[in-house]
Amino acid sequence: MTVTADMAISLDGYIAGTDVTLDNPGGHGAEPLFEWIHNLASWRERQGMTGGEDNQDSELMREWFDATGAVVMGRMMYDTGAEFWGDNPPFRAPVFVLTHRPRPTLVKEGGTTFTFVTDGIHSALDRAKAAAGNRNVDIAGGAHTVRQYLAEDLVDELQLHVVPALLGDGLRLFEGLGTGQRPRPVEPVRVVHTPLAVHLKYRLPNVRETSAR
């Protein structure tokens, strides 16, 4: 089993624009980060739509969907996405939502359930691993949630879809991650160039385990 994080990111390191709110989850100026995804056949299929481009970008997106057996996300991501996802969310797997506000598990169509976890990131990950079987667990977002798992050396693979756009300002994925920490090595796994994005996949060795040997 592999713990993954899969994010679209601008050339200057932003995964969202400025002034992220419940009404504007991508923030101002972030449209280029997500426009390339919306016409992919695999993405449209997961949204219950037909058509779209069946290209290399779509194949990479389908690979992620097929490999993911459970998802962890923050409450902000859930709150901003729940209405858009509707009754048949695209995850088709158990989703564990980090929150300080408990609520009953929600069962949706297509195999998606939302379980609200109030006892921290390790508990959410343990529950996701138990639910995923032999498939991967993906740390879906947002940035604060992914940063927490990266800081604890809990992410095994990081895939970045680098979009050819400069946002200039917004929400950075790696903001503050280096504070008080030793450098962390990464191992390149794959680089795929397409007209829409450069898809970079890295393996992240566990620094704590490596340093303890």
Short mmCIF file of C-alpha atoms in Angstrom, two decimals:
data_model
loop_
_atom_site.label_atom_id
_atom_site.label_comp_id
_atom_site.label_asym_id
_atom_site.label_seq_id
_atom_site.Cartn_x
_atom_site.Cartn_y
_atom_site.Cartn_z
CA MET A 1 0.00 0.00 0.00
CA THR A 2 1.22 3.49 -0.90
CA VAL A 3 0.18 6.82 0.65
CA THR A 4 0.00 9.39 -2.13
CA ALA A 5 -0.67 13.08 -2.64
CA ASP A 6 -1.65 14.29 -6.10
CA MET A 7 -1.84 18.03 -6.72
CA ALA A 8 -2.11 20.51 -9.59
CA ILE A 9 0.41 23.30 -9.06
CA SER A 10 1.47 26.43 -10.92
CA LEU A 11 4.99 26.95 -12.21
CA ASP A 12 5.64 29.33 -9.31
CA GLY A 13 4.41 26.88 -6.67
CA TYR A 14 0.77 27.76 -5.96
CA ILE A 15 -2.06 25.24 -5.64
CA ALA A 16 -4.79 27.85 -5.19
CA GLY A 17 -5.26 31.56 -5.77
CA THR A 18 -5.84 34.32 -3.25
CA ASP A 19 -8.84 34.74 -0.93
CA VAL A 20 -9.91 31.08 -0.76
CA THR A 21 -13.43 30.86 0.69
CA LEU A 22 -16.31 28.39 0.82
CA ASP A 23 -17.85 30.21 -2.14
CA ASN A 24 -14.59 30.35 -4.07
CA PRO A 25 -12.54 27.25 -3.09
CA GLY A 26 -9.93 27.73 -5.80
CA GLY A 27 -9.32 31.35 -4.89
CA HIS A 28 -8.98 34.28 -7.26
CA GLY A 29 -6.82 33.73 -10.33
CA ALA A 30 -6.55 29.94 -9.98
CA GLU A 31 -8.54 28.97 -13.10
CA PRO A 32 -5.44 27.80 -15.08
CA LEU A 33 -4.71 25.20 -12.39
CA PHE A 34 -7.89 23.28 -13.08
CA GLU A 35 -9.04 24.11 -16.60
CA TRP A 36 -6.86 21.37 -18.13
CA ILE A 37 -8.63 18.69 -16.04
CA HIS A 38 -12.23 19.49 -16.93
CA ASN A 39 -12.20 18.14 -20.47
CA LEU A 40 -10.38 14.88 -19.71
CA ALA A 41 -12.47 11.81 -20.50
CA SER A 42 -11.52 10.05 -17.25
CA TRP A 43 -12.42 13.10 -15.14
CA ARG A 44 -15.73 13.59 -16.95
CA GLU A 45 -16.58 9.92 -16.48
CA ARG A 46 -16.10 10.28 -12.72
CA GLN A 47 -18.46 13.27 -12.72
CA GLY A 48 -21.14 11.22 -14.49
CA MET A 49 -20.56 12.93 -17.84
CA THR A 50 -19.62 11.58 -21.26
CA GLY A 51 -17.12 12.67 -23.91
CA GLY A 52 -13.89 14.52 -23.34
CA GLU A 53 -10.31 14.05 -24.49
CA ASP A 54 -8.94 10.53 -24.11
CA ASN A 55 -5.27 11.55 -24.11
CA GLN A 56 -2.18 10.95 -22.00
CA ASP A 57 -3.37 13.39 -19.31
CA SER A 58 -6.63 11.46 -19.09
CA GLU A 59 -4.74 8.18 -18.75
CA LEU A 60 -2.75 9.57 -15.81
CA MET A 61 -5.93 10.75 -14.14
CA ARG A 62 -7.55 7.33 -14.68
CA GLU A 63 -4.47 5.67 -13.22
CA TRP A 64 -4.91 7.72 -10.04
CA PHE A 65 -8.63 6.91 -9.81
CA ASP A 66 -8.06 3.18 -10.32
CA ALA A 67 -5.21 2.94 -7.80
CA THR A 68 -6.93 4.83 -4.96
CA GLY A 69 -8.84 2.77 -2.41
CA ALA A 70 -9.44 5.44 0.25
CA VAL A 71 -9.03 9.21 0.61
CA VAL A 72 -8.16 11.60 3.45
CA MET A 73 -9.12 15.27 3.22
CA GLY A 74 -9.50 18.31 5.42
CA ARG A 75 -12.83 19.75 6.50
CA MET A 76 -12.36 22.84 4.32
CA MET A 77 -12.02 20.67 1.22
CA TYR A 78 -15.12 18.75 2.19
CA ASP A 79 -17.15 21.88 2.95
CA THR A 80 -16.18 23.55 -0.33
CA GLY A 81 -16.75 20.43 -2.43
CA ALA A 82 -19.79 18.70 -0.95
CA GLU A 83 -22.42 20.63 -2.88
CA PHE A 84 -20.53 20.32 -6.17
CA TRP A 85 -20.00 16.57 -5.71
CA GLY A 86 -23.70 15.99 -5.05
CA ASP A 87 -25.21 12.59 -4.33
CA ASN A 88 -22.70 10.63 -6.44
CA PRO A 89 -19.22 12.00 -5.60
CA PRO A 90 -16.30 11.08 -7.86
CA PHE A 91 -14.25 9.27 -5.20
CA ARG A 92 -16.15 5.93 -5.27
CA ALA A 93 -14.24 4.95 -2.14
CA PRO A 94 -14.27 5.66 1.62
CA VAL A 95 -13.29 9.25 2.43
CA PHE A 96 -12.04 10.28 5.87
CA VAL A 97 -12.51 13.96 6.71
CA LEU A 98 -10.31 15.63 9.33
CA THR A 99 -12.44 17.84 11.52
CA HIS A 100 -13.07 19.21 15.01
CA ARG A 101 -16.83 18.97 14.45
CA PRO A 102 -18.11 15.38 14.72
CA ARG A 103 -21.05 14.21 12.65
CA PRO A 104 -22.43 10.83 11.52
CA THR A 105 -20.91 9.05 8.53
CA LEU A 106 -22.56 10.00 5.25
CA VAL A 107 -23.24 7.24 2.73
CA LYS A 108 -23.42 8.41 -0.88
CA GLU A 109 -24.05 6.72 -4.20
CA GLY A 110 -21.31 4.92 -6.12
CA GLY A 111 -19.41 3.60 -3.09
CA THR A 112 -18.40 6.94 -1.53
CA THR A 113 -18.74 7.35 2.22
CA PHE A 114 -17.65 10.38 4.27
CA THR A 115 -16.41 9.52 7.78
CA PHE A 116 -15.60 12.49 10.01
CA VAL A 117 -12.47 11.91 12.12
CA THR A 118 -11.89 14.07 15.19
CA ASP A 119 -8.79 12.44 16.70
CA GLY A 120 -6.06 13.57 14.34
CA ILE A 121 -4.15 12.82 11.17
CA HIS A 122 -2.68 9.49 12.30
CA SER A 123 -6.09 8.10 13.22
CA ALA A 124 -7.54 9.21 9.88
CA LEU A 125 -4.68 7.57 8.00
CA ASP A 126 -4.94 4.33 9.97
CA ARG A 127 -8.66 4.14 9.23
CA ALA A 128 -8.08 4.92 5.56
CA LYS A 129 -5.42 2.19 5.28
CA ALA A 130 -7.79 -0.33 6.84
CA ALA A 131 -10.50 0.63 4.35
CA ALA A 132 -8.28 0.74 1.25
CA GLY A 133 -7.40 -2.95 1.13
CA ASN A 134 -4.46 -3.43 -1.24
CA ARG A 135 -5.01 -0.11 -3.01
CA ASN A 136 -3.50 3.29 -2.23
CA VAL A 137 -4.56 5.95 0.26
CA ASP A 138 -4.56 9.45 -1.21
CA ILE A 139 -4.16 12.64 0.86
CA ALA A 140 -6.42 14.80 -1.26
CA GLY A 141 -6.08 18.24 0.31
CA GLY A 142 -6.24 21.02 0.93
CA ALA A 143 -2.76 22.43 1.31
CA HIS A 144 -2.80 22.47 5.13
CA THR A 145 -3.80 18.80 5.27
CA VAL A 146 -1.15 17.72 2.76
CA ARG A 147 1.49 19.75 4.62
CA GLN A 148 0.64 17.99 7.89
CA TYR A 149 1.18 14.57 6.35
CA LEU A 150 4.37 15.65 4.58
CA ALA A 151 5.76 17.10 7.82
CA GLU A 152 5.20 13.77 9.58
CA ASP A 153 6.86 11.75 6.77
CA LEU A 154 3.58 9.97 6.10
CA VAL A 155 3.43 10.48 2.30
CA ASP A 156 5.20 7.84 0.19
CA GLU A 157 4.62 9.33 -3.28
CA LEU A 158 3.96 12.88 -4.40
CA GLN A 159 2.64 13.62 -7.89
CA LEU A 160 2.63 17.22 -9.07
CA HIS A 161 0.84 18.31 -12.24
CA VAL A 162 2.81 21.45 -13.07
CA VAL A 163 0.60 23.75 -15.13
CA PRO A 164 2.34 26.30 -17.41
CA ALA A 165 1.02 29.35 -15.59
CA LEU A 166 2.41 31.93 -13.16
CA LEU A 167 -0.19 32.92 -10.57
CA GLY A 168 2.03 35.44 -8.79
CA ASP A 169 0.25 35.02 -5.46
CA GLY A 170 -1.96 32.56 -3.65
CA LEU A 171 -1.71 29.42 -1.53
CA ARG A 172 1.64 27.61 -1.64
CA LEU A 173 1.83 23.87 -1.07
CA PHE A 174 5.25 23.83 0.61
CA GLU A 175 4.94 27.01 2.70
CA GLY A 176 6.69 26.53 6.07
CA LEU A 177 7.53 22.86 5.54
CA GLY A 178 11.27 23.39 5.90
CA THR A 179 11.08 25.15 9.29
CA GLY A 180 13.06 23.19 11.89
CA GLN A 181 13.35 20.08 9.73
CA ARG A 182 16.30 18.31 8.16
CA PRO A 183 16.42 18.22 4.34
CA ARG A 184 14.30 15.45 2.88
CA PRO A 185 15.54 13.50 -0.15
CA VAL A 186 13.18 12.70 -2.99
CA GLU A 187 13.54 10.05 -5.69
CA PRO A 188 12.23 10.85 -9.18
CA VAL A 189 9.88 8.13 -10.41
CA ARG A 190 8.42 9.55 -13.62
CA VAL A 191 8.27 12.70 -15.75
CA VAL A 192 5.53 12.98 -18.38
CA HIS A 193 5.39 16.06 -20.65
CA THR A 194 2.12 16.97 -22.37
CA PRO A 195 0.84 20.22 -23.88
CA LEU A 196 -1.34 20.74 -20.80
CA ALA A 197 1.06 20.03 -17.92
CA VAL A 198 4.29 18.40 -16.82
CA HIS A 199 3.43 15.47 -14.58
CA LEU A 200 6.13 14.82 -11.97
CA LYS A 201 6.02 11.80 -9.66
CA TYR A 202 8.45 11.48 -6.72
CA ARG A 203 9.00 8.85 -4.07
CA LEU A 204 9.60 10.31 -0.59
CA PRO A 205 11.82 8.10 1.58
CA ASN A 206 10.94 8.22 5.28
CA VAL A 207 13.55 10.48 6.89
CA ARG A 208 12.84 9.22 10.41
CA GLU A 209 13.29 5.57 9.46
CA THR A 210 16.40 6.31 7.38
CA SER A 211 18.10 8.35 10.11
CA ALA A 212 17.35 5.69 12.74
CA ARG A 213 19.32 3.00 10.90
#
